[in-house]
PDB file of C-alpha atoms and ligand atoms in Angstrom:
ATOM      1  CA  ALA A   1      -5.743  26.818 -36.609  1.00  0.00           C
ATOM      2  CA  GLY A   2      -8.667  25.583 -34.532  1.00  0.00           C
ATOM      3  CA  GLY A   3     -12.317  25.723 -35.528  1.00  0.00           C
ATOM      4  CA  PHE A   4     -15.287  26.842 -33.440  1.00  0.00           C
ATOM      5  CA  ALA A   5     -14.958  24.035 -30.925  1.00  0.00           C
ATOM      6  CA  ASP A   6     -11.410  25.030 -30.067  1.00  0.00           C
ATOM      7  CA  ALA A   7     -12.354  28.672 -29.783  1.00  0.00           C
ATOM      8  CA  PHE A   8     -15.155  27.851 -27.328  1.00  0.00           C
ATOM      9  CA  SER A   9     -12.989  25.613 -25.196  1.00  0.00           C
ATOM     10  CA  ASP A  10     -10.398  28.369 -24.973  1.00  0.00           C
ATOM     11  CA  ILE A  11     -12.971  30.928 -23.888  1.00  0.00           C
ATOM     12  CA  PHE A  12     -14.661  28.714 -21.324  1.00  0.00           C
ATOM     13  CA  GLY A  13     -11.307  27.489 -20.123  1.00  0.00           C
ATOM     14  CA  ASP A  14     -10.406  31.062 -19.271  1.00  0.00           C
ATOM     15  CA  ILE A  15     -13.754  31.945 -17.711  1.00  0.00           C
ATOM     16  CA  PHE A  16     -13.981  28.888 -15.511  1.00  0.00           C
ATOM     17  CA  GLY A  17     -10.343  28.803 -14.580  1.00  0.00           C
ATOM     18  CA  GLY A  18      -9.446  25.673 -16.475  1.00  0.00           C
ATOM     19  CA  GLY A  19      -6.166  24.774 -14.844  1.00  0.00           C
ATOM     20  CA  GLN A  20      -3.024  26.677 -15.691  1.00  0.00           C
ATOM     21  CA  ARG A  21      -4.037  27.704 -19.184  1.00  0.00           C
ATOM     22  CA  GLY A  22      -3.557  31.293 -20.182  1.00  0.00           C
ATOM     23  CA  GLY A  23      -1.735  32.219 -17.005  1.00  0.00           C
ATOM     24  CA  GLY A  24       0.119  35.493 -16.926  1.00  0.00           C
ATOM     25  CA  ARG A  25       3.136  35.976 -14.728  1.00  0.00           C
ATOM     26  CA  SER A  26       1.009  37.265 -11.869  1.00  0.00           C
ATOM     27  CA  ASN A  27      -0.826  33.928 -11.568  1.00  0.00           C
ATOM     28  CA  VAL A  28      -0.068  32.044  -8.379  1.00  0.00           C
ATOM     29  CA  TYR A  29      -0.582  28.301  -8.062  1.00  0.00           C
ATOM     30  CA  ARG A  30      -0.304  25.813  -5.235  1.00  0.00           C
ATOM     31  CA  GLY A  31       2.182  23.030  -5.989  1.00  0.00           C
ATOM     32  CA  ALA A  32       0.907  19.564  -6.869  1.00  0.00           C
ATOM     33  CA  ASP A  33       0.476  16.857  -4.213  1.00  0.00           C
ATOM     34  CA  LEU A  34       2.826  13.914  -4.523  1.00  0.00           C
ATOM     35  CA  ARG A  35       2.485  10.270  -3.533  1.00  0.00           C
ATOM     36  CA  TYR A  36       5.198   7.974  -2.257  1.00  0.00           C
ATOM     37  CA  ASN A  37       4.638   4.226  -1.864  1.00  0.00           C
ATOM     38  CA  LEU A  38       6.291   2.917   1.296  1.00  0.00           C
ATOM     39  CA  GLU A  39       6.656  -0.784   2.089  1.00  0.00           C
ATOM     40  CA  VAL A  40       6.467  -1.535   5.809  1.00  0.00           C
ATOM     41  CA  THR A  41       7.053  -4.805   7.648  1.00  0.00           C
ATOM     42  CA  LEU A  42       4.244  -6.162   9.804  1.00  0.00           C
ATOM     43  CA  GLU A  43       6.358  -5.674  12.937  1.00  0.00           C
ATOM     44  CA  ASP A  44       7.066  -2.007  12.143  1.00  0.00           C
ATOM     45  CA  ALA A  45       3.395  -1.428  11.355  1.00  0.00           C
ATOM     46  CA  ALA A  46       2.366  -3.031  14.649  1.00  0.00           C
ATOM     47  CA  ARG A  47       4.861  -1.235  16.885  1.00  0.00           C
ATOM     48  CA  GLY A  48       5.409   1.962  14.937  1.00  0.00           C
ATOM     49  CA  SER A  49       8.787   3.136  13.699  1.00  0.00           C
ATOM     50  CA  GLU A  50      10.619   5.902  11.967  1.00  0.00           C
ATOM     51  CA  THR A  51      12.171   5.661   8.529  1.00  0.00           C
ATOM     52  CA  ARG A  52      13.880   7.866   5.978  1.00  0.00           C
ATOM     53  CA  ILE A  53      12.728   8.216   2.400  1.00  0.00           C
ATOM     54  CA  ARG A  54      14.502   9.765  -0.568  1.00  0.00           C
ATOM     55  CA  ILE A  55      12.271  11.599  -2.991  1.00  0.00           C
ATOM     56  CA  PRO A  56      12.967  13.506  -6.201  1.00  0.00           C
ATOM     57  CA  THR A  57      12.307  17.224  -6.023  1.00  0.00           C
ATOM     58  CA  MET A  58      12.739  20.313  -8.185  1.00  0.00           C
ATOM     59  CA  ALA A  59      15.048  22.865  -6.566  1.00  0.00           C
ATOM     60  CA  GLU A  60      16.039  26.352  -7.635  1.00  0.00           C
ATOM     61  CA  CYS A  61      18.993  26.265 -10.043  1.00  0.00           C
ATOM     62  CA  GLU A  62      22.078  27.538  -8.227  1.00  0.00           C
ATOM     63  CA  THR A  63      23.871  28.581 -11.415  1.00  0.00           C
ATOM     64  CA  CYS A  64      21.280  31.197 -12.400  1.00  0.00           C
ATOM     65  CA  ASN A  65      19.525  31.605  -9.024  1.00  0.00           C
ATOM     66  CA  GLY A  66      16.303  30.457 -10.645  1.00  0.00           C
ATOM     67  CA  SER A  67      16.143  33.099 -13.377  1.00  0.00           C
ATOM     68  CA  GLY A  68      16.838  30.591 -16.164  1.00  0.00           C
ATOM     69  CA  ALA A  69      19.171  33.052 -17.901  1.00  0.00           C
ATOM     70  CA  LYS A  70      22.882  32.448 -18.464  1.00  0.00           C
ATOM     71  CA  LYS A  71      25.252  34.025 -15.942  1.00  0.00           C
ATOM     72  CA  GLY A  72      25.721  37.698 -16.752  1.00  0.00           C
ATOM     73  CA  SER A  73      22.482  37.941 -18.733  1.00  0.00           C
ATOM     74  CA  GLU A  74      18.920  38.497 -17.594  1.00  0.00           C
ATOM     75  CA  PRO A  75      15.520  37.385 -18.823  1.00  0.00           C
ATOM     76  CA  LYS A  76      13.948  40.050 -21.021  1.00  0.00           C
ATOM     77  CA  THR A  77      10.363  41.096 -21.326  1.00  0.00           C
ATOM     78  CA  CYS A  78       8.757  38.916 -23.989  1.00  0.00           C
ATOM     79  CA  PRO A  79       8.579  40.925 -27.245  1.00  0.00           C
ATOM     80  CA  THR A  80       5.544  39.008 -28.543  1.00  0.00           C
ATOM     81  CA  CYS A  81       3.173  39.738 -25.639  1.00  0.00           C
ATOM     82  CA  ALA A  82       5.021  42.700 -24.118  1.00  0.00           C
ATOM     83  CA  GLY A  83       5.198  40.826 -20.819  1.00  0.00           C
ATOM     84  CA  HIS A  84       1.451  40.153 -20.472  1.00  0.00           C
ATOM     85  CA  GLY A  85       1.812  36.412 -21.036  1.00  0.00           C
ATOM     86  CA  GLN A  86      -1.220  36.470 -23.312  1.00  0.00           C
ATOM     87  CA  VAL A  87      -1.875  37.506 -26.863  1.00  0.00           C
ATOM     88  CA  ARG A  88      -5.090  38.473 -28.619  1.00  0.00           C
ATOM     89  CA  MET A  89      -5.941  36.305 -31.610  1.00  0.00           C
ATOM     90  CA  GLN A  90      -8.606  36.725 -34.252  1.00  0.00           C
ATOM     91  CA  GLN A  91     -10.472  33.463 -34.938  1.00  0.00           C
ATOM     92  CA  GLY A  92     -13.521  33.705 -37.153  1.00  0.00           C
ATOM     93  CA  PHE A  93     -15.995  36.001 -35.377  1.00  0.00           C
ATOM     94  CA  PHE A  94     -14.101  35.861 -32.118  1.00  0.00           C
ATOM     95  CA  SER A  95     -11.251  37.808 -30.755  1.00  0.00           C
ATOM     96  CA  ILE A  96      -9.793  35.614 -28.037  1.00  0.00           C
ATOM     97  CA  GLN A  97      -6.995  35.663 -25.515  1.00  0.00           C
ATOM     98  CA  GLN A  98      -4.396  32.959 -25.849  1.00  0.00           C
ATOM     99  CA  THR A  99      -1.305  32.004 -23.938  1.00  0.00           C
ATOM    100  CA  CYS A 100       1.678  33.623 -25.592  1.00  0.00           C
ATOM    101  CA  PRO A 101       3.326  30.923 -27.746  1.00  0.00           C
ATOM    102  CA  LYS A 102       6.789  32.456 -27.387  1.00  0.00           C
ATOM    103  CA  CYS A 103       7.045  32.687 -23.585  1.00  0.00           C
ATOM    104  CA  HIS A 104       4.311  30.145 -22.668  1.00  0.00           C
ATOM    105  CA  GLY A 105       2.600  32.676 -20.433  1.00  0.00           C
ATOM    106  CA  THR A 106       5.551  33.682 -18.288  1.00  0.00           C
ATOM    107  CA  GLY A 107       5.859  37.115 -19.918  1.00  0.00           C
ATOM    108  CA  ARG A 108       9.610  36.684 -19.943  1.00  0.00           C
ATOM    109  CA  TYR A 109      11.875  35.724 -22.748  1.00  0.00           C
ATOM    110  CA  ILE A 110      15.285  34.174 -22.197  1.00  0.00           C
ATOM    111  CA  ALA A 111      17.566  34.823 -25.167  1.00  0.00           C
ATOM    112  CA  ASP A 112      20.578  33.123 -23.610  1.00  0.00           C
ATOM    113  CA  PRO A 113      19.401  30.205 -21.419  1.00  0.00           C
ATOM    114  CA  CYS A 114      21.358  28.910 -18.432  1.00  0.00           C
ATOM    115  CA  THR A 115      23.260  25.760 -19.450  1.00  0.00           C
ATOM    116  CA  THR A 116      22.615  24.003 -16.132  1.00  0.00           C
ATOM    117  CA  CYS A 117      18.801  24.172 -16.135  1.00  0.00           C
ATOM    118  CA  HIS A 118      18.268  24.903 -19.858  1.00  0.00           C
ATOM    119  CA  GLY A 119      16.273  28.014 -19.001  1.00  0.00           C
ATOM    120  CA  GLY A 120      13.800  26.345 -16.647  1.00  0.00           C
ATOM    121  CA  GLY A 121      15.270  27.911 -13.513  1.00  0.00           C
ATOM    122  CA  ARG A 122      14.889  24.620 -11.643  1.00  0.00           C
ATOM    123  CA  VAL A 123      16.936  21.434 -11.465  1.00  0.00           C
ATOM    124  CA  LYS A 124      16.042  17.927 -10.372  1.00  0.00           C
ATOM    125  CA  GLN A 125      17.422  16.956  -6.986  1.00  0.00           C
ATOM    126  CA  HIS A 126      16.738  14.468  -4.237  1.00  0.00           C
ATOM    127  CA  LYS A 127      15.760  15.210  -0.692  1.00  0.00           C
ATOM    128  CA  THR A 128      15.673  12.900   2.298  1.00  0.00           C
ATOM    129  CA  LEU A 129      12.697  13.066   4.620  1.00  0.00           C
ATOM    130  CA  SER A 130      12.050  11.431   7.948  1.00  0.00           C
ATOM    131  CA  VAL A 131       8.691   9.651   8.210  1.00  0.00           C
ATOM    132  CA  LYS A 132       7.110   8.682  11.527  1.00  0.00           C
ATOM    133  CA  ILE A 133       5.054   5.504  11.150  1.00  0.00           C
ATOM    134  CA  PRO A 134       2.419   5.416  13.899  1.00  0.00           C
ATOM    135  CA  SER A 135       1.857   2.064  15.589  1.00  0.00           C
ATOM    136  CA  GLY A 136      -1.092   0.108  14.218  1.00  0.00           C
ATOM    137  CA  ILE A 137      -0.921   1.567  10.717  1.00  0.00           C
ATOM    138  CA  ASP A 138      -2.464  -0.649   8.041  1.00  0.00           C
ATOM    139  CA  GLU A 139      -2.359  -1.349   4.315  1.00  0.00           C
ATOM    140  CA  GLY A 140      -3.588   1.640   2.304  1.00  0.00           C
ATOM    141  CA  ASP A 141      -3.258   4.184   5.133  1.00  0.00           C
ATOM    142  CA  ARG A 142      -1.721   7.497   4.155  1.00  0.00           C
ATOM    143  CA  ILE A 143       0.616   9.748   6.101  1.00  0.00           C
ATOM    144  CA  ARG A 144       0.534  13.394   5.043  1.00  0.00           C
ATOM    145  CA  LEU A 145       3.735  15.425   5.062  1.00  0.00           C
ATOM    146  CA  THR A 146       2.480  18.985   4.792  1.00  0.00           C
ATOM    147  CA  GLY A 147       4.367  21.186   2.349  1.00  0.00           C
ATOM    148  CA  GLU A 148       6.644  18.416   1.041  1.00  0.00           C
ATOM    149  CA  GLY A 149       4.933  18.143  -2.351  1.00  0.00           C
ATOM    150  CA  GLU A 150       5.904  20.051  -5.474  1.00  0.00           C
ATOM    151  CA  PRO A 151       6.839  23.703  -4.969  1.00  0.00           C
ATOM    152  CA  GLY A 152       4.236  26.324  -5.796  1.00  0.00           C
ATOM    153  CA  VAL A 153       4.331  28.465  -8.927  1.00  0.00           C
ATOM    154  CA  ASN A 154       5.085  32.188  -8.678  1.00  0.00           C
ATOM    155  CA  GLY A 155       5.300  32.120  -4.893  1.00  0.00           C
ATOM    156  CA  GLY A 156       2.280  29.850  -4.353  1.00  0.00           C
ATOM    157  CA  PRO A 157       2.310  27.394  -1.430  1.00  0.00           C
ATOM    158  CA  PRO A 158       3.839  23.947  -1.976  1.00  0.00           C
ATOM    159  CA  GLY A 159       1.675  20.826  -2.247  1.00  0.00           C
ATOM    160  CA  ASP A 160       1.673  17.972   0.251  1.00  0.00           C
ATOM    161  CA  LEU A 161       3.405  14.614   0.103  1.00  0.00           C
ATOM    162  CA  TYR A 162       1.263  11.570   0.842  1.00  0.00           C
ATOM    163  CA  VAL A 163       3.135   8.484   2.010  1.00  0.00           C
ATOM    164  CA  GLN A 164       0.985   5.489   1.112  1.00  0.00           C
ATOM    165  CA  ILE A 165       1.530   2.421   3.281  1.00  0.00           C
ATOM    166  CA  HIS A 166       1.914  -1.070   1.821  1.00  0.00           C
ATOM    167  CA  LEU A 167       2.426  -4.004   4.165  1.00  0.00           C
ATOM    168  CA  LYS A 168       5.086  -6.531   3.216  1.00  0.00           C
ATOM    169  CA  ALA A 169       3.983 -10.154   3.264  1.00  0.00           C
ATOM    170  CA  HIS A 170       4.945 -11.855   6.540  1.00  0.00           C
ATOM    171  CA  ALA A 171       6.379 -15.372   6.773  1.00  0.00           C
ATOM    172  CA  VAL A 172       4.086 -16.404   9.650  1.00  0.00           C
ATOM    173  CA  PHE A 173       1.176 -13.986  10.066  1.00  0.00           C
ATOM    174  CA  GLN A 174      -1.523 -12.646   7.797  1.00  0.00           C
ATOM    175  CA  ARG A 175      -3.170  -9.437   8.931  1.00  0.00           C
ATOM    176  CA  ASP A 176      -6.891  -8.726   8.764  1.00  0.00           C
ATOM    177  CA  HIS A 177      -7.486  -5.255  10.221  1.00  0.00           C
ATOM    178  CA  ASP A 178      -6.543  -5.634  13.901  1.00  0.00           C
ATOM    179  CA  ASP A 179      -6.553  -9.446  13.869  1.00  0.00           C
ATOM    180  CA  LEU A 180      -3.684 -11.709  12.918  1.00  0.00           C
ATOM    181  CA  HIS A 181      -4.053 -15.170  11.439  1.00  0.00           C
ATOM    182  CA  CYS A 182      -1.521 -17.974  11.387  1.00  0.00           C
ATOM    183  CA  GLU A 183      -1.437 -21.590  10.356  1.00  0.00           C
ATOM    184  CA  MET A 184      -0.623 -24.074  13.106  1.00  0.00           C
ATOM    185  CA  PRO A 185       0.491 -27.534  11.948  1.00  0.00           C
ATOM    186  CA  ILE A 186       0.155 -30.179  14.667  1.00  0.00           C
ATOM    187  CA  SER A 187       0.914 -33.886  14.643  1.00  0.00           C
ATOM    188  CA  PHE A 188      -2.060 -36.198  14.529  1.00  0.00           C
ATOM    189  CA  SER A 189      -1.112 -37.802  17.837  1.00  0.00           C
ATOM    190  CA  THR A 190      -1.118 -34.371  19.553  1.00  0.00           C
ATOM    191  CA  ALA A 191      -4.443 -33.648  17.875  1.00  0.00           C
ATOM    192  CA  ALA A 192      -5.848 -36.970  19.075  1.00  0.00           C
ATOM    193  CA  LEU A 193      -4.430 -37.031  22.611  1.00  0.00           C
ATOM    194  CA  GLY A 194      -4.267 -33.303  23.286  1.00  0.00           C
ATOM    195  CA  GLY A 195      -1.246 -31.447  24.596  1.00  0.00           C
ATOM    196  CA  GLU A 196       0.415 -28.116  25.024  1.00  0.00           C
ATOM    197  CA  ILE A 197       2.066 -26.484  22.039  1.00  0.00           C
ATOM    198  CA  GLU A 198       3.963 -23.244  21.480  1.00  0.00           C
ATOM    199  CA  VAL A 199       2.571 -20.673  19.077  1.00  0.00           C
ATOM    200  CA  PRO A 200       4.366 -17.585  17.771  1.00  0.00           C
ATOM    201  CA  THR A 201       3.006 -14.132  18.585  1.00  0.00           C
ATOM    202  CA  LEU A 202       4.353 -10.679  17.742  1.00  0.00           C
ATOM    203  CA  ASP A 203       5.780 -10.411  21.251  1.00  0.00           C
ATOM    204  CA  GLY A 204       7.279 -13.859  21.635  1.00  0.00           C
ATOM    205  CA  VAL A 205       6.100 -17.403  22.121  1.00  0.00           C
ATOM    206  CA  ALA A 206       2.784 -18.207  23.793  1.00  0.00           C
ATOM    207  CA  LYS A 207       1.635 -21.558  25.118  1.00  0.00           C
ATOM    208  CA  LEU A 208      -1.604 -23.039  23.880  1.00  0.00           C
ATOM    209  CA  LYS A 209      -3.504 -26.031  25.268  1.00  0.00           C
ATOM    210  CA  VAL A 210      -4.768 -28.284  22.500  1.00  0.00           C
ATOM    211  CA  PRO A 211      -7.697 -30.340  23.796  1.00  0.00           C
ATOM    212  CA  PRO A 212      -7.957 -34.044  22.882  1.00  0.00           C
ATOM    213  CA  GLU A 213      -9.750 -34.883  19.614  1.00  0.00           C
ATOM    214  CA  THR A 214      -8.896 -31.575  17.949  1.00  0.00           C
ATOM    215  CA  GLN A 215      -9.794 -31.648  14.252  1.00  0.00           C
ATOM    216  CA  THR A 216      -8.102 -29.938  11.320  1.00  0.00           C
ATOM    217  CA  GLY A 217      -9.590 -26.511  10.567  1.00  0.00           C
ATOM    218  CA  LYS A 218     -10.217 -25.783  14.256  1.00  0.00           C
ATOM    219  CA  VAL A 219      -9.403 -22.152  15.084  1.00  0.00           C
ATOM    220  CA  PHE A 220      -7.943 -21.102  18.423  1.00  0.00           C
ATOM    221  CA  ARG A 221      -8.347 -17.448  19.344  1.00  0.00           C
ATOM    222  CA  LEU A 222      -5.681 -15.802  21.489  1.00  0.00           C
ATOM    223  CA  ARG A 223      -7.339 -12.639  22.752  1.00  0.00           C
ATOM    224  CA  GLY A 224      -5.327  -9.431  22.633  1.00  0.00           C
ATOM    225  CA  LYS A 225      -2.443 -10.990  20.689  1.00  0.00           C
ATOM    226  CA  GLY A 226      -3.303  -9.110  17.501  1.00  0.00           C
ATOM    227  CA  ILE A 227      -2.555  -5.500  16.605  1.00  0.00           C
ATOM    228  CA  LYS A 228      -3.847  -2.288  18.162  1.00  0.00           C
ATOM    229  CA  GLY A 229      -4.969  -0.281  15.137  1.00  0.00           C
ATOM    230  CA  VAL A 230      -4.323   3.445  14.794  1.00  0.00           C
ATOM    231  CA  ARG A 231      -7.968   4.221  15.584  1.00  0.00           C
ATOM    232  CA  SER A 232      -8.621   1.233  17.884  1.00  0.00           C
ATOM    233  CA  SER A 233      -8.953   1.283  21.654  1.00  0.00           C
ATOM    234  CA  SER A 234      -7.709  -2.273  22.191  1.00  0.00           C
ATOM    235  CA  HIS A 235      -5.623  -4.985  20.564  1.00  0.00           C
ATOM    236  CA  GLY A 236      -7.108  -7.422  18.081  1.00  0.00           C
ATOM    237  CA  ASP A 237      -6.779 -11.206  18.411  1.00  0.00           C
ATOM    238  CA  LEU A 238      -4.472 -13.863  17.030  1.00  0.00           C
ATOM    239  CA  LEU A 239      -6.341 -16.692  15.318  1.00  0.00           C
ATOM    240  CA  CYS A 240      -4.449 -19.959  14.975  1.00  0.00           C
ATOM    241  CA  HIS A 241      -5.805 -22.299  12.306  1.00  0.00           C
ATOM    242  CA  VAL A 242      -5.077 -25.944  13.060  1.00  0.00           C
ATOM    243  CA  VAL A 243      -3.718 -28.063  10.219  1.00  0.00           C
ATOM    244  CA  LEU A 244      -3.197 -31.759  10.958  1.00  0.00           C
ATOM    245  CA  GLU A 245       0.025 -32.996   9.468  1.00  0.00           C
ATOM    246  CA  THR A 246       0.087 -36.501   8.098  1.00  0.00           C
ATOM    247  CA  PRO A 247       3.358 -38.051   9.321  1.00  0.00           C
ATOM    248  CA  ALA A 248       6.002 -38.341   6.594  1.00  0.00           C
ATOM    249  CA  LYS A 249       9.062 -40.569   5.956  1.00  0.00           C
ATOM    250  CA  LEU A 250       7.876 -43.254   8.364  1.00  0.00           C
ATOM    251  CA  THR A 251      10.202 -45.934   9.716  1.00  0.00           C
ATOM    252  CA  ASP A 252       9.210 -49.598   9.579  1.00  0.00           C
ATOM    253  CA  ARG A 253       8.425 -49.514  13.287  1.00  0.00           C
ATOM    254  CA  GLN A 254       6.127 -46.494  12.902  1.00  0.00           C
ATOM    255  CA  LYS A 255       4.326 -48.151   9.992  1.00  0.00           C
ATOM    256  CA  GLU A 256       3.910 -51.302  12.057  1.00  0.00           C
ATOM    257  CA  LEU A 257       2.339 -49.342  14.916  1.00  0.00           C
ATOM    258  CA  LEU A 258       0.004 -47.467  12.574  1.00  0.00           C
ATOM    259  CA  GLN A 259      -1.112 -50.705  10.923  1.00  0.00           C
ATOM    260  CA  GLU A 260      -1.826 -52.159  14.317  1.00  0.00           C
ATOM    261  CA  PHE A 261      -3.691 -48.986  15.271  1.00  0.00           C
ATOM    262  CA  GLU A 262      -5.770 -49.233  12.089  1.00  0.00           C
ATOM    263  CA  GLU A 263      -6.617 -52.895  12.737  1.00  0.00           C
ATOM    264  CA  ILE A 264      -7.884 -52.344  16.258  1.00  0.00           C
ATOM    265  CA  SER A 265      -9.852 -49.241  15.171  1.00  0.00           C
ATOM    266  CA  GLN A 266     -11.623 -50.858  12.224  1.00  0.00           C
ATOM    267  CA  GLY A 267     -14.136 -52.763  14.257  1.00  0.00           C
ATOM    268  CA  ASN A 268     -15.606 -49.541  15.643  1.00  0.00           C
ATOM    269  CA  ALA A 269     -15.433 -46.834  12.943  1.00  0.00           C
ATOM    270  CA  GLN A 270     -18.700 -45.341  14.217  1.00  0.00           C
ATOM    271  CA  ARG A 271     -16.968 -44.476  17.451  1.00  0.00           C
ATOM    272  CA  HIS A 272     -13.452 -43.530  16.340  1.00  0.00           C
ATOM    273  CA  SER A 273     -14.105 -41.802  12.998  1.00  0.00           C
ATOM    274  CA  PRO A 274     -17.579 -40.214  13.256  1.00  0.00           C
ATOM    275  CA  ARG A 275     -16.891 -37.786  10.429  1.00  0.00           C
ATOM    276  CA  ALA A 276     -15.776 -40.466   7.955  1.00  0.00           C
ATOM    277  CA  GLN A 277     -18.693 -42.646   9.035  1.00  0.00           C
ATOM    278  CA  GLY A 278     -21.185 -39.815   8.514  1.00  0.00           C
ATOM    279  CA  TRP A 279     -19.687 -39.068   5.128  1.00  0.00           C
ATOM    280  CA  MET A 280     -19.965 -42.703   4.021  1.00  0.00           C
ATOM    281  CA  ASP A 281     -23.585 -42.796   5.164  1.00  0.00           C
ATOM    282  CA  ARG A 282     -24.383 -39.731   3.041  1.00  0.00           C
ATOM    283  CA  VAL A 283     -22.605 -41.222   0.002  1.00  0.00           C
ATOM    284  CA  ARG A 284     -24.588 -44.446   0.408  1.00  0.00           C
ATOM    285  CA  ASP A 285     -27.858 -42.471   0.590  1.00  0.00           C
ATOM    286  CA  PHE A 286     -26.840 -40.505  -2.497  1.00  0.00           C
ATOM    287  CA  PHE A 287     -26.284 -43.646  -4.599  1.00  0.00           C
ATOM    288  CA  GLY A 288     -29.259 -45.425  -3.080  1.00  0.00           C
ATOM    289  CA  SER A 289     -31.900 -42.788  -3.841  1.00  0.00           C
TER     290      SER A 289
HETATM  291 ZN1   ZN B 301      19.896  27.740 -14.275  1.00  0.00          ZN
HETATM  292 ZN1   ZN B 302       5.165  36.295 -24.415  1.00  0.00          ZN
END
């Protein structure tokens, strides 16, 4: 038994069409939209592909052909509301319409419900859909499958299914819109002397010239080796971030050579290690002031 507040919300709900409340059997509703989260590899997103998804759906019960009544019986007109789906209730000063509590607004009453669907007329099933993934699709993009959402009510149109794209993490590349980024470890002798190295791209290996005296953090841009986005007119770039690798598990001979290298470099740090020299100068100024 609701007070005034409830009575008002019921009235306004009916006037302003508050959802599916108080619906009689003649009310027609569009089915709800559904969302499906789809994980896509970077390669499939870049080149486009086609995949199949399995989604749950409510289908008409085959046992009762959707009537909800047991075989051999039929739904009857609801005795409480005489099939109107609504009943008139007296609440305080108001006489208000309410959804029939016996038939929940359908206007029909099933005395002997179907054992397969328990009177609902629908059963849960799965359907398989084919989804075309356009090339260049990105994280968060949505593909709409018209009419593949929930079925409509009382003959209303079905909703749509939105396939939401999530990119799987890639072992080599990180995507940033149309650009790709990758880390590129190089030996410190290659970094110092320069050389040609091979870098991975989405369509195979590319050669990259590393100039002498390349420092860690340097970024090389390979134009057009990124991804062509769905709404883009050209490919993005591949950005290779240089990381100098300190040599590991050194042999005695290698250590010997490095020690010798260090000894002959020490006399002229200004020339061979300008960054370290500049840093030491700043530290000295910091303590000196
Ligand atoms: Zn049934
Ligand atoms: Zn009723």
